[in-house]
XYZ file of C-alpha atoms in Angstrom:
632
model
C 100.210 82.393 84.373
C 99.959 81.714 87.940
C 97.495 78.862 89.492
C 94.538 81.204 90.304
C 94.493 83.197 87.322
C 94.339 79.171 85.532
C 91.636 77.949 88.186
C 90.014 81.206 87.207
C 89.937 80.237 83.564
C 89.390 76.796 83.897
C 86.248 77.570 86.424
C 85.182 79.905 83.787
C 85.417 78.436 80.209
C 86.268 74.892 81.489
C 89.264 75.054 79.797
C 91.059 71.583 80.026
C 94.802 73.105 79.049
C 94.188 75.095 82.053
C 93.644 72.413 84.152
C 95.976 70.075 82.297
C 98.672 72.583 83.216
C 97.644 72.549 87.102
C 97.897 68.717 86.978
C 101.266 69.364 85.131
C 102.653 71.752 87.744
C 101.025 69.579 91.263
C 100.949 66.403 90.321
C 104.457 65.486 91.648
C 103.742 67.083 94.811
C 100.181 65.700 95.291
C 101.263 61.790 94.164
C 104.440 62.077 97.263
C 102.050 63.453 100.344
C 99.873 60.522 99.287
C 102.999 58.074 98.941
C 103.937 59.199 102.346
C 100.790 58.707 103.695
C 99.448 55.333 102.121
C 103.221 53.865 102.192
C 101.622 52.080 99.204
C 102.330 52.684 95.182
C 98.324 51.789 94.612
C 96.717 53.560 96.878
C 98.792 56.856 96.229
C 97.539 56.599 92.882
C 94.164 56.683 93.869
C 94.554 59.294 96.278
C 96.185 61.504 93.749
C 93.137 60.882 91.278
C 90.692 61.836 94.044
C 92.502 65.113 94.833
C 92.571 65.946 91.391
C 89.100 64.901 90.787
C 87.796 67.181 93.990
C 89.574 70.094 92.492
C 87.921 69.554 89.025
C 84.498 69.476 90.924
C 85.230 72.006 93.854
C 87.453 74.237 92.083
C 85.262 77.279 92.947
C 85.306 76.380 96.731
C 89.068 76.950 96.992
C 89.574 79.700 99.561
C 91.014 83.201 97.912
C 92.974 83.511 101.254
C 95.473 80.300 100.418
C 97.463 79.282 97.434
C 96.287 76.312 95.367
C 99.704 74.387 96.877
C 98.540 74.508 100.598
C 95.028 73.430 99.499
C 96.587 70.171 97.131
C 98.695 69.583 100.128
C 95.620 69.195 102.888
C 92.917 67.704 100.350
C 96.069 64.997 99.252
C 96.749 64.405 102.413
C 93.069 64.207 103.620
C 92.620 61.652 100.914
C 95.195 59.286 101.635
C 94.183 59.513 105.446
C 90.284 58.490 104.157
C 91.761 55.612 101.639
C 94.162 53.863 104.899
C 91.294 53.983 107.489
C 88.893 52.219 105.050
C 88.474 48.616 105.751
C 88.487 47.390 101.931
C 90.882 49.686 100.983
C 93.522 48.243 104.143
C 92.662 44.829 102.928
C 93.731 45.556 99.257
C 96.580 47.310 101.031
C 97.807 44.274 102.136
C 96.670 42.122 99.424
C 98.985 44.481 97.439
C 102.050 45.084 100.135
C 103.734 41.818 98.129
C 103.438 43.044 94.767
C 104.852 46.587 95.036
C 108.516 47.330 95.800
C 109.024 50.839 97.517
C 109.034 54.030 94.904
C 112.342 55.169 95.847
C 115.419 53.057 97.583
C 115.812 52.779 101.273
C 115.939 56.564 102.743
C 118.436 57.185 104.862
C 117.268 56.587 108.513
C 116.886 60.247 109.544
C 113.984 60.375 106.289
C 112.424 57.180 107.126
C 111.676 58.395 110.579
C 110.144 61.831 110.026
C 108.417 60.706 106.083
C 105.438 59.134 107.825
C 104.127 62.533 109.823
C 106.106 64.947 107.863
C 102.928 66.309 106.002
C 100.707 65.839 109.182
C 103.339 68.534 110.975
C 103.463 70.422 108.293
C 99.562 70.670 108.095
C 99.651 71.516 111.369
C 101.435 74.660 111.183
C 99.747 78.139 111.338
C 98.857 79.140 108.085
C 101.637 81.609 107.148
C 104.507 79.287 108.512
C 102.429 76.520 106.606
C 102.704 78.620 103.203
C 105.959 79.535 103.381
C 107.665 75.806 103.837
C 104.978 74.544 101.114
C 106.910 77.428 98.225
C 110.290 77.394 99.686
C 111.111 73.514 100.975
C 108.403 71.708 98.730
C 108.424 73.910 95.701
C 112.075 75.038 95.842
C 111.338 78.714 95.339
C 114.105 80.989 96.161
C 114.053 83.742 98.622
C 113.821 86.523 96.383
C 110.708 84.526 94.571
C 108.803 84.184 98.391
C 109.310 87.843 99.435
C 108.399 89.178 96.159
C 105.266 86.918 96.193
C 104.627 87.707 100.116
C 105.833 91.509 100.627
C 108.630 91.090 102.440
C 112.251 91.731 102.062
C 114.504 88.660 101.280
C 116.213 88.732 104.332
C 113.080 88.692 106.325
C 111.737 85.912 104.080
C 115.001 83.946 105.168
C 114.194 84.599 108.557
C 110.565 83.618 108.626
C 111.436 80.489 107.214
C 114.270 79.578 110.182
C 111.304 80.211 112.364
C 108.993 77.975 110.621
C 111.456 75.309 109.941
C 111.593 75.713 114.046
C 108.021 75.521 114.280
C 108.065 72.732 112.878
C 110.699 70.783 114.294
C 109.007 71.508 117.708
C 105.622 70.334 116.555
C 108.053 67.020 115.352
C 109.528 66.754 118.763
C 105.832 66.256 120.276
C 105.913 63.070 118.571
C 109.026 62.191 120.250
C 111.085 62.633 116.533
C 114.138 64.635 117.300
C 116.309 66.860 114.916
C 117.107 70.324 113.622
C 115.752 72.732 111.613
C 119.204 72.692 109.747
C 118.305 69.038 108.899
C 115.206 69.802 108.158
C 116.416 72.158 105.073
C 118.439 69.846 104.145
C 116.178 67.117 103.932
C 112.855 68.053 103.013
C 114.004 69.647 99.700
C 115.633 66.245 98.864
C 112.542 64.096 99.865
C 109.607 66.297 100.022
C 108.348 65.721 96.313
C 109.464 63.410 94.082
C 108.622 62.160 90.157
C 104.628 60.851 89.969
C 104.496 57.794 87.951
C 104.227 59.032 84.122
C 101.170 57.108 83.383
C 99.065 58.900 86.338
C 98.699 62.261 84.690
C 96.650 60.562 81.569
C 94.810 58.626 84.336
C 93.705 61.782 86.411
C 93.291 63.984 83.477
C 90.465 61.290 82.620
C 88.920 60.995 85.648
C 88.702 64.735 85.959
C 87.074 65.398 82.567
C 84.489 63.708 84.232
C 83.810 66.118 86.722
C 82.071 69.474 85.984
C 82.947 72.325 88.021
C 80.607 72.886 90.699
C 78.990 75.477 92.026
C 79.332 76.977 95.444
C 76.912 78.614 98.129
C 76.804 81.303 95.274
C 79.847 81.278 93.715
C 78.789 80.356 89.791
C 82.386 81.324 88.914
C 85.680 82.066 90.356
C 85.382 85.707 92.319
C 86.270 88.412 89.758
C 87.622 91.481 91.986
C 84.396 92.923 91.784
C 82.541 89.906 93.589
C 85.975 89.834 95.691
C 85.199 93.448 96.556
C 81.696 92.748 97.508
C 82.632 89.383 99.532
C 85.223 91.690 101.181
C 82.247 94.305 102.106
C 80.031 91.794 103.926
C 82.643 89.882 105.659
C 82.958 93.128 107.680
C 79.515 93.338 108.256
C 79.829 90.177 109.715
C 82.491 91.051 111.718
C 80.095 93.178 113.121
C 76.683 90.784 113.934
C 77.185 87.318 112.835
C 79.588 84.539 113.128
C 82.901 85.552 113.358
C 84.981 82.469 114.394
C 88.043 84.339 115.177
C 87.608 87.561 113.982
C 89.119 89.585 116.271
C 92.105 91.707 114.690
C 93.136 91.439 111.165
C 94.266 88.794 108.961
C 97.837 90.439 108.483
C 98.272 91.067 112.417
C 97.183 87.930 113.745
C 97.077 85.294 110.794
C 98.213 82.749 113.107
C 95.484 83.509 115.872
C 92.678 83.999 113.009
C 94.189 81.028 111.030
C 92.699 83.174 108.064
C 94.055 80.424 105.502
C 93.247 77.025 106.828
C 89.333 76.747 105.675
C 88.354 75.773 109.128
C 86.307 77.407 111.919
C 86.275 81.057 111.547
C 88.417 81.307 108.893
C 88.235 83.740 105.753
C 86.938 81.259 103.545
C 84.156 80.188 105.987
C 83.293 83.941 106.503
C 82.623 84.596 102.474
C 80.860 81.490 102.182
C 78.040 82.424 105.027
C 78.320 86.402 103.866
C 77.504 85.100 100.065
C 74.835 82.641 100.871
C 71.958 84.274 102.389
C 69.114 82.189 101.130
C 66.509 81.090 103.711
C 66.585 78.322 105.845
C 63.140 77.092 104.912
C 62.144 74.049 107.706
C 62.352 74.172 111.316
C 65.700 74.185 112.788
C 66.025 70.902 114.479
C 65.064 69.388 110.950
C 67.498 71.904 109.165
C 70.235 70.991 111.821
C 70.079 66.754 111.101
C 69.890 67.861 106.994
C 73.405 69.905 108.184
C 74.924 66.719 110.241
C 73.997 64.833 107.192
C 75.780 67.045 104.663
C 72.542 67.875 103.136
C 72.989 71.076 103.630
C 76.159 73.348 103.484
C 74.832 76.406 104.573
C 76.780 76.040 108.491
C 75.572 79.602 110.013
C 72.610 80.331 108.379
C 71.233 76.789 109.893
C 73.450 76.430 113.103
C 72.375 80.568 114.093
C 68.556 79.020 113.852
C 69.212 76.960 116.898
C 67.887 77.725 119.914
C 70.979 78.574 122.324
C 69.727 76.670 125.866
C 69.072 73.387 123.958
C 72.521 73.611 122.737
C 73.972 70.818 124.599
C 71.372 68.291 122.926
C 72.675 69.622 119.236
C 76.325 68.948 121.119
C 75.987 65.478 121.822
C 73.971 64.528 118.131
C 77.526 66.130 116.657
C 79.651 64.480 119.168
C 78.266 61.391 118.540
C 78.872 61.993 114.965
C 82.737 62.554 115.218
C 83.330 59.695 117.121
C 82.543 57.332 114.196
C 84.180 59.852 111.731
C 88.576 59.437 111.248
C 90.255 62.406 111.925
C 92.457 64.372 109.553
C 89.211 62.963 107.033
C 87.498 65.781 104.576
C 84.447 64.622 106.534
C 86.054 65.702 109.948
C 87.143 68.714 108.692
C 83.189 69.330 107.729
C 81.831 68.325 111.267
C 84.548 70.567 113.233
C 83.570 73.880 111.280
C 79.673 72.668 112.743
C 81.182 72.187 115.786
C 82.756 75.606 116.102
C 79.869 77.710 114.934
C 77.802 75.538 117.775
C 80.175 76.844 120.093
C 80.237 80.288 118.948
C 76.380 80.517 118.736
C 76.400 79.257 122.242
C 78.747 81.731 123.963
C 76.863 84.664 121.981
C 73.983 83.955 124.042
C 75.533 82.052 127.309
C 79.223 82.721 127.087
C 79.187 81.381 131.160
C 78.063 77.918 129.951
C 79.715 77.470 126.593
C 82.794 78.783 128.319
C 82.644 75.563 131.067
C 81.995 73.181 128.866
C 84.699 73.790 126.545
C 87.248 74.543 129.716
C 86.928 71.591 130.728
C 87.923 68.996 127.462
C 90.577 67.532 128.743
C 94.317 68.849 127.667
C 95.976 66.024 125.023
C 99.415 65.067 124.235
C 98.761 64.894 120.530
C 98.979 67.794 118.638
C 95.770 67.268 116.405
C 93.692 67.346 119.480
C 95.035 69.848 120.989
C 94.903 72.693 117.946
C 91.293 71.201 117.624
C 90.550 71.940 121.157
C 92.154 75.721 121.268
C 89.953 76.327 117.843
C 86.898 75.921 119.958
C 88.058 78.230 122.481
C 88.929 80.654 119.917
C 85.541 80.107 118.842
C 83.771 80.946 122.525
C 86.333 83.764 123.740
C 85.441 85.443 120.382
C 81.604 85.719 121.004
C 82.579 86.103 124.194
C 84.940 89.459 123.722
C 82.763 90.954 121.239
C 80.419 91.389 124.227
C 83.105 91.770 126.994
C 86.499 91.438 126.291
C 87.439 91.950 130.042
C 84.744 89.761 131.285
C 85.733 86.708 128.719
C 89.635 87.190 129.608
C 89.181 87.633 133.156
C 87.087 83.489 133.014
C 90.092 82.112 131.421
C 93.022 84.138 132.258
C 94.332 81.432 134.857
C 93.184 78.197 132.728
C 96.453 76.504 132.363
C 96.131 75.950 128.443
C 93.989 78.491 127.278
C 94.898 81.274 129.523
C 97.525 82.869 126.941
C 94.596 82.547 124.064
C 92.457 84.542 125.985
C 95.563 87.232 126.513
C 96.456 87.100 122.863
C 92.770 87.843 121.580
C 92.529 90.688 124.178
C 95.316 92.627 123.586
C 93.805 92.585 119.669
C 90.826 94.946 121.303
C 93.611 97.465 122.587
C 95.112 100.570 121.109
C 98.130 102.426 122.177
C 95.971 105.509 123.656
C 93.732 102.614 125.627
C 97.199 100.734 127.348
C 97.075 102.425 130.241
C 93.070 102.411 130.690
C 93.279 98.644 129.758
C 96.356 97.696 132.309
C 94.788 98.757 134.807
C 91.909 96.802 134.593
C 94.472 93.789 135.006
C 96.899 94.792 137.790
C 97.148 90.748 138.789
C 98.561 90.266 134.719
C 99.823 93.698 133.855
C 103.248 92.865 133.263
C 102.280 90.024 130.724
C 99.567 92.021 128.712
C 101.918 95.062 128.883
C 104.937 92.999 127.241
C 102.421 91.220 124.657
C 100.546 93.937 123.656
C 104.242 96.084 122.570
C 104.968 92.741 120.999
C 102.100 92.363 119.104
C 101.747 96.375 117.187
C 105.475 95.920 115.900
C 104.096 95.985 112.048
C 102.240 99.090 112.419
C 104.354 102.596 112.399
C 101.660 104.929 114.439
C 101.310 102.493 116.960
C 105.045 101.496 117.240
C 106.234 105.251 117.837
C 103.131 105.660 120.618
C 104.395 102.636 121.884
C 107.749 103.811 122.345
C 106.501 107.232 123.762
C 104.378 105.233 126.601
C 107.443 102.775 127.605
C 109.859 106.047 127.672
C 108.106 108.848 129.455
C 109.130 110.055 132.751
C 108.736 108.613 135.102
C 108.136 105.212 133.245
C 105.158 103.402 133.792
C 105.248 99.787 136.021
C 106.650 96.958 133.848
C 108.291 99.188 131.586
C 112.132 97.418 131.621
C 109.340 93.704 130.203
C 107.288 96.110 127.726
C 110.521 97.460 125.985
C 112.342 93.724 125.887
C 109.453 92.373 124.323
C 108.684 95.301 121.966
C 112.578 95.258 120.618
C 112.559 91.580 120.845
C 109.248 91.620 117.987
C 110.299 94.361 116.030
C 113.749 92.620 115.641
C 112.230 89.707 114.640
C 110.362 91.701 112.173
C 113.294 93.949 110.865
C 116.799 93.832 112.660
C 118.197 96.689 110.981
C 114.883 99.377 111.835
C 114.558 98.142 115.175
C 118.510 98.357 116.425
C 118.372 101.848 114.380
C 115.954 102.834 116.802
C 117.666 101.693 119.573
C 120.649 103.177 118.993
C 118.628 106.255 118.387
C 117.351 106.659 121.941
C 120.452 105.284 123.366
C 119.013 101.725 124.984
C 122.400 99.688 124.830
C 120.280 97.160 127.198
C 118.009 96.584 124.070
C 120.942 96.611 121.150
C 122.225 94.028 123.072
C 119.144 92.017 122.986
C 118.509 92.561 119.363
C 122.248 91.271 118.638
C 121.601 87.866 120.750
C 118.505 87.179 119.770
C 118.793 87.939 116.081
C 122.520 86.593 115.475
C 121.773 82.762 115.506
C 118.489 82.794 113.431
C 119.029 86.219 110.659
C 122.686 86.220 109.934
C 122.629 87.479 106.572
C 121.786 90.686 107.433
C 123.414 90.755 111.452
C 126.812 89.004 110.974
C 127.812 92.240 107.853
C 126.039 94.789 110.707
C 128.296 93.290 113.655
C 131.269 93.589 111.267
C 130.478 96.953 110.356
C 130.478 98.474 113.870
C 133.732 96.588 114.586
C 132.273 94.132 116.491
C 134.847 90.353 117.281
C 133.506 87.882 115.735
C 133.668 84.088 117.489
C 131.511 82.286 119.607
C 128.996 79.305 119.155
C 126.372 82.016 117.987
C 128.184 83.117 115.763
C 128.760 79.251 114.576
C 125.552 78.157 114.042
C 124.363 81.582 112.682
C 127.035 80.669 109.626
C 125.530 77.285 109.883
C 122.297 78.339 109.186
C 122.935 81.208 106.381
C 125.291 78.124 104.668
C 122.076 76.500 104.645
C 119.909 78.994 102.475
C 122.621 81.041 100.950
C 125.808 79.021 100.579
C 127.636 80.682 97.671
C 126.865 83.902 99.275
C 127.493 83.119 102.938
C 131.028 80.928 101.413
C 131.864 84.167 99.717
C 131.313 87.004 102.829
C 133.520 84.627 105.228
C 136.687 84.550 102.438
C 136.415 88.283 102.334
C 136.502 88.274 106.220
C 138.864 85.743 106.856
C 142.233 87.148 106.336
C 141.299 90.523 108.168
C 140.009 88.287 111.157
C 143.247 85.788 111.086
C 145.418 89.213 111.481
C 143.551 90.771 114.336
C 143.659 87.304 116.169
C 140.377 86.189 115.402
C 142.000 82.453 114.940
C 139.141 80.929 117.281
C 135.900 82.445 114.892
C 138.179 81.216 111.701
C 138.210 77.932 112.948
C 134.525 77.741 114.291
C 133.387 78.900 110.651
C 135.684 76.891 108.794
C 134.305 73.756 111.001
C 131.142 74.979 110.566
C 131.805 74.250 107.004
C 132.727 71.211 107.269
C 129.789 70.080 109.714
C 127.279 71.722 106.761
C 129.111 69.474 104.413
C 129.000 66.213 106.620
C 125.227 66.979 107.295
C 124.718 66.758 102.974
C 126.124 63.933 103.058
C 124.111 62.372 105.747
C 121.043 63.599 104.011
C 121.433 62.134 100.576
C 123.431 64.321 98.956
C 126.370 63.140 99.498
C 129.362 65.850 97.898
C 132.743 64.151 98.615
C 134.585 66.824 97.215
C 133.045 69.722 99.054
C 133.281 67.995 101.971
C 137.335 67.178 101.503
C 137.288 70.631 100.809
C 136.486 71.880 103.943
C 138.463 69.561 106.131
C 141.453 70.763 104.200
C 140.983 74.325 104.435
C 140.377 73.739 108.267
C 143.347 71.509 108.570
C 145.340 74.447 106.204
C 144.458 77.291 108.562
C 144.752 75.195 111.998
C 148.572 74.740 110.604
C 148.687 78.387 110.155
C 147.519 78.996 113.659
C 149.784 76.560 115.128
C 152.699 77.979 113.931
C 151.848 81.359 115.278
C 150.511 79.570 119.117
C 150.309 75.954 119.326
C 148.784 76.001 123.046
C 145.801 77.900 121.395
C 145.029 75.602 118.578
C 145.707 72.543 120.556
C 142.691 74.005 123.259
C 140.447 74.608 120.321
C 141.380 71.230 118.555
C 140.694 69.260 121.673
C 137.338 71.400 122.311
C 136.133 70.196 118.772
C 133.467 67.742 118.014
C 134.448 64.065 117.753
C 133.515 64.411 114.122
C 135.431 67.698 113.494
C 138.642 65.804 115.033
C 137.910 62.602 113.342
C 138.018 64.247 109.978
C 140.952 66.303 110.779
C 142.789 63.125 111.541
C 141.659 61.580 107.959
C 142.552 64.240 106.365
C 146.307 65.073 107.808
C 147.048 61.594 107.675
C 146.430 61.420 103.740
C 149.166 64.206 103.225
């Protein structure tokens, strides 16, 4: 049974196996993030208890749009964050730091660096990349698990996840922490959970029998598909009058921009809540507004929409004030920035010039957390803003140096394929961007993807049309190599099956190495190196077994320079294990010999070539050689 068909039960019957079995299946995961956070055995524990304990009493306020893992993950880490910044809780932090030797031994150095923000980056991330490293580098599902469970094919679930280990290695790099995403899978499935202590389960199974199930802004028990159905129904209407956050587009086209699973601002979960709970506001808004702040009252729209839009910047500074005393990353802050965003949104819906300045000008931040908090507000105003006048809103913020390609992005969701032109024209100063955005961004959809093609190829071609069609091949390749180079091949654009090939080779080489190979394309080249580096890294029996069925045809045609990339690539893969934890002597004395093996092979048959790709080598590839030929 999966873990929304046991919330379901347990929300329903209060059925403590169901329950039991969620603490059986999260606890691990839950009890680490904490760990990470605290950096202290004690406080973990309690942080794990209170996570455990929320679900128990919120269980019906988990958002339908995200899995029960990405909501442990946040509230876990949330709780951790709350238990650090309190002042008794840091004293018995350090009244405890002498009695508690670390959980695990020393990590290795690359682990110790990245363990203390890990979980904050991976927070971070937009909601699908978020999802996807939760099941496949926390919860060690396989590929063929994640694209069953998502839709997709496996070798497009392989992909997504090499961009969202990259997504994530970027949002790492803000905070000055170097590495790779290659690392990264190595790593994270090594340290990312680890054993809870045995005696915590019986400690938060009693602490959560405790807790009754609440109920939630009209939820009395978990959405059946008819209440789903009928949640659905007046989340459109909302679309349509009311708050909408980000609604603009749909959850499947622009999850990232609508951040549809997070539970903040805007966000599916927030738009159910305020469609479900229409009960009056019954005292004047100013007093309703202060019972909000106070977390009296839950009910963020139906009070917030009350508020009279030119006294806005007094209900501003009461929240601001607010937030400043409250610690980031807290449940609590969490509570005050969905306030904050329906301010904003109420405020642009009826003075999108003013709410618009104030929010341009928060100042840009280095830190990551501030600045997805800031954009979220902007989302907030250019939403109101666009469902009034999308070419008014865009044409404020186009030039803003950080929010100018969030205004783009949310306009080009208000175009169709029969509109470009109309639209484009409208923006001659930014047509070339919105034209090569807007082909980007309808990839997914069929209709819109052959109209598309149709617009960039008729005769004579419109202006921009060489940056429309490199950014339309670019997405679709992204989204499925083999379609999109069909295509391309179809209307005879060798410009564009070039691009595909680059752009796809490094970061999908499961399914573009066997393509290349099958339209007799030479193999060799770094891209072709750290493409094999990165399918050893998800798929190594199969990628190991697809080079030593290619390997003797390539050593015969005088491929010798690819053999010896992938065979060092091999060996790098191996070194990196062992760097990582995982140390596999064997596999890695494997590959040095099979490298030194076929670089004796290649030798024999022209020494001056080997020698130049020997001496081209990295230190550690010629290092190990030299171990390795010396021990013969």
């Amino acid at each position: 049974m999966d873990d929304r068909s046991l919330l379901d039960r347990y929300l329903a019957t209060r059925d403590e196996s169901a329950f039991r079995e969620l603490v059986s299946r999260h606890l691990d995961l839950v009890h680490t993030v904490a760990r990470r956070v605290t950096g202290n055995d004690e406080l973990a524990r309690d942080a794990a208890q209170a996570t455990f304990v929320k679900l128990a009493r919120d269980a019906a306020k988990v958002p339908p749009t995200i899995s029960l893992v990405a909501w442990l993950h946040r509230t876990s880490r949330c709780a951790a964050v709350d238990l650090v910044r309190s002042e008794d809780r840091r004293r018995k932090r350090e009244q405890l730091a002498h009695q508690h030797m670390p959980m695990n031994a020393t990590p290795e150095p690359e682990w110790e660096r990245l363990a203390p923000v890990i979980d904050e980056a991976v927070d971070s991330l937009p909601a699908a990349d978020r999802e996807l490293v939760l099941a496949k580098y926390y919860g060690n599902e396989t590929f063929a698990g994640i694209a069953t469970r998502f839709g997709w094919t496996e070798a497009n679930a392989r992909k997504r996840a090499s961009r969202s280990l990259e997504k994530l290695r970027h949002l790492l790099g803000k905070r000055d922490l170097t590495t790779t995403a290659v690392a990264l899978a190595t790593a994270l499935p090594l340290h990312s959970v680890s054993p809870a202590p045995s005696s915590l389960t019986g400690a938060v199974l009693a602490a959560a029998s405790k807790t009754a199930p609440a109920q939630t802004l009209g939820f009395n028990i978990a959405m059946t598909t008819a209440q789903k159905s009928a949640a659905a129904a007046a989340v459109v209407a909302l679309l349509a009058s009311g708050w909408t956050g980000h609604a603009l587009g749909s959850a499947s086209g622009r999850e990232q921009q609508l951040s549809l699973s997070t539970g903040r601002p805007g966000s599916a979960a927030s738009l159910v809540t305020a469609a479900v709970d229409r009960r009056p506001v019954e005292v004047d808004p100013a007093t309703a507004f202060e019972c909000l702040l106070a977390g009296e009252d839950r009910r963020t729209w139906a009070v917030v929409s009350r508020l009279d839009a030119k006294t806005m910047p007094v209900w501003m500074e009461k929240l601001h004030k607010l937030q400043a005393s409250t610690p980031r990353a807290s449940a609590e802050w969490e509570r005050l920035t969905e306030i904050e965003s329906a301010l904003y949104f109420h405020w642009a819906d009826a003075d999108p010039q003013a709410a618009w300045k104030e929010v341009a000008a928060i100042p840009d931040s280095n830190d990551h957390s501030v600045s997805g908090h800031t954009k979220a507000l902007v989302e907030s105003v250019l939403a109101a803003w666009m469902r009034r006048s999308p070419d008014e809103a865009y044409n404020a913020a186009k030039d803003h140096p950080d929010h100018g390609y969030t205004a783009r992005d949310m306009l080009i969701l208000t175009w169709t394929p029969e509109t470009l032109e109309e639209n484009l024209a409208k923006h001659e100063d930014k047509r070339d961007d919105l034209l090569g955005w807007f082909c980007g961004s309808i990839v997914g959809d069929q209709a819109k993807r052959e109209a598309v093609i149709k617009y960039l190829l008729q005769d004579p071609p419109p202006k921009e049309a060489a940056w429309g069609r490199k950014l339309f091949f670019r997405s679709w390749g992204y989204e499925d190599f083999l379609a999109a180079m069909a295509r391309a091949e179809e209307l005879k654009l060798p410009d564009m099956q070039r691009l595909l090939f680059q752009d796809n080779l490094p970061n999908n080489p499961i399914t573009v190495m066997p393509w290349a190979i099958s339209k007799g394309m030479a193999p060799g080249g770094p891209q072709w190196e750290q493409g094999y580096q990165q399918w050893l890294q998800v798929e190594p029996a199969e990628a190991r077994a697809w080079f030593e069925t290619q390997a003797p045809a390539w050593e015969r045609d005088g491929h010798d320079s690819a053999v010896a990339g992938f065979f060092a690539s091999e060996l790098a893969i191996a070194s990196l294990s062992a760097k990582s934890g995982k140390p596999d002597p064997a596999a890695e004395q494997a590959a040095a010999k099979r490298l030194s093996e076929f670089l004796s092979r290649w030798s024999a048959k022209d020494s001056a070539a080997e020698l130049k790709w020997r001496n081209a080598a990295s230190k550690e590839t010629r290092d190990r050689l030299a171990e390795t030929e010396a021990s013969r």
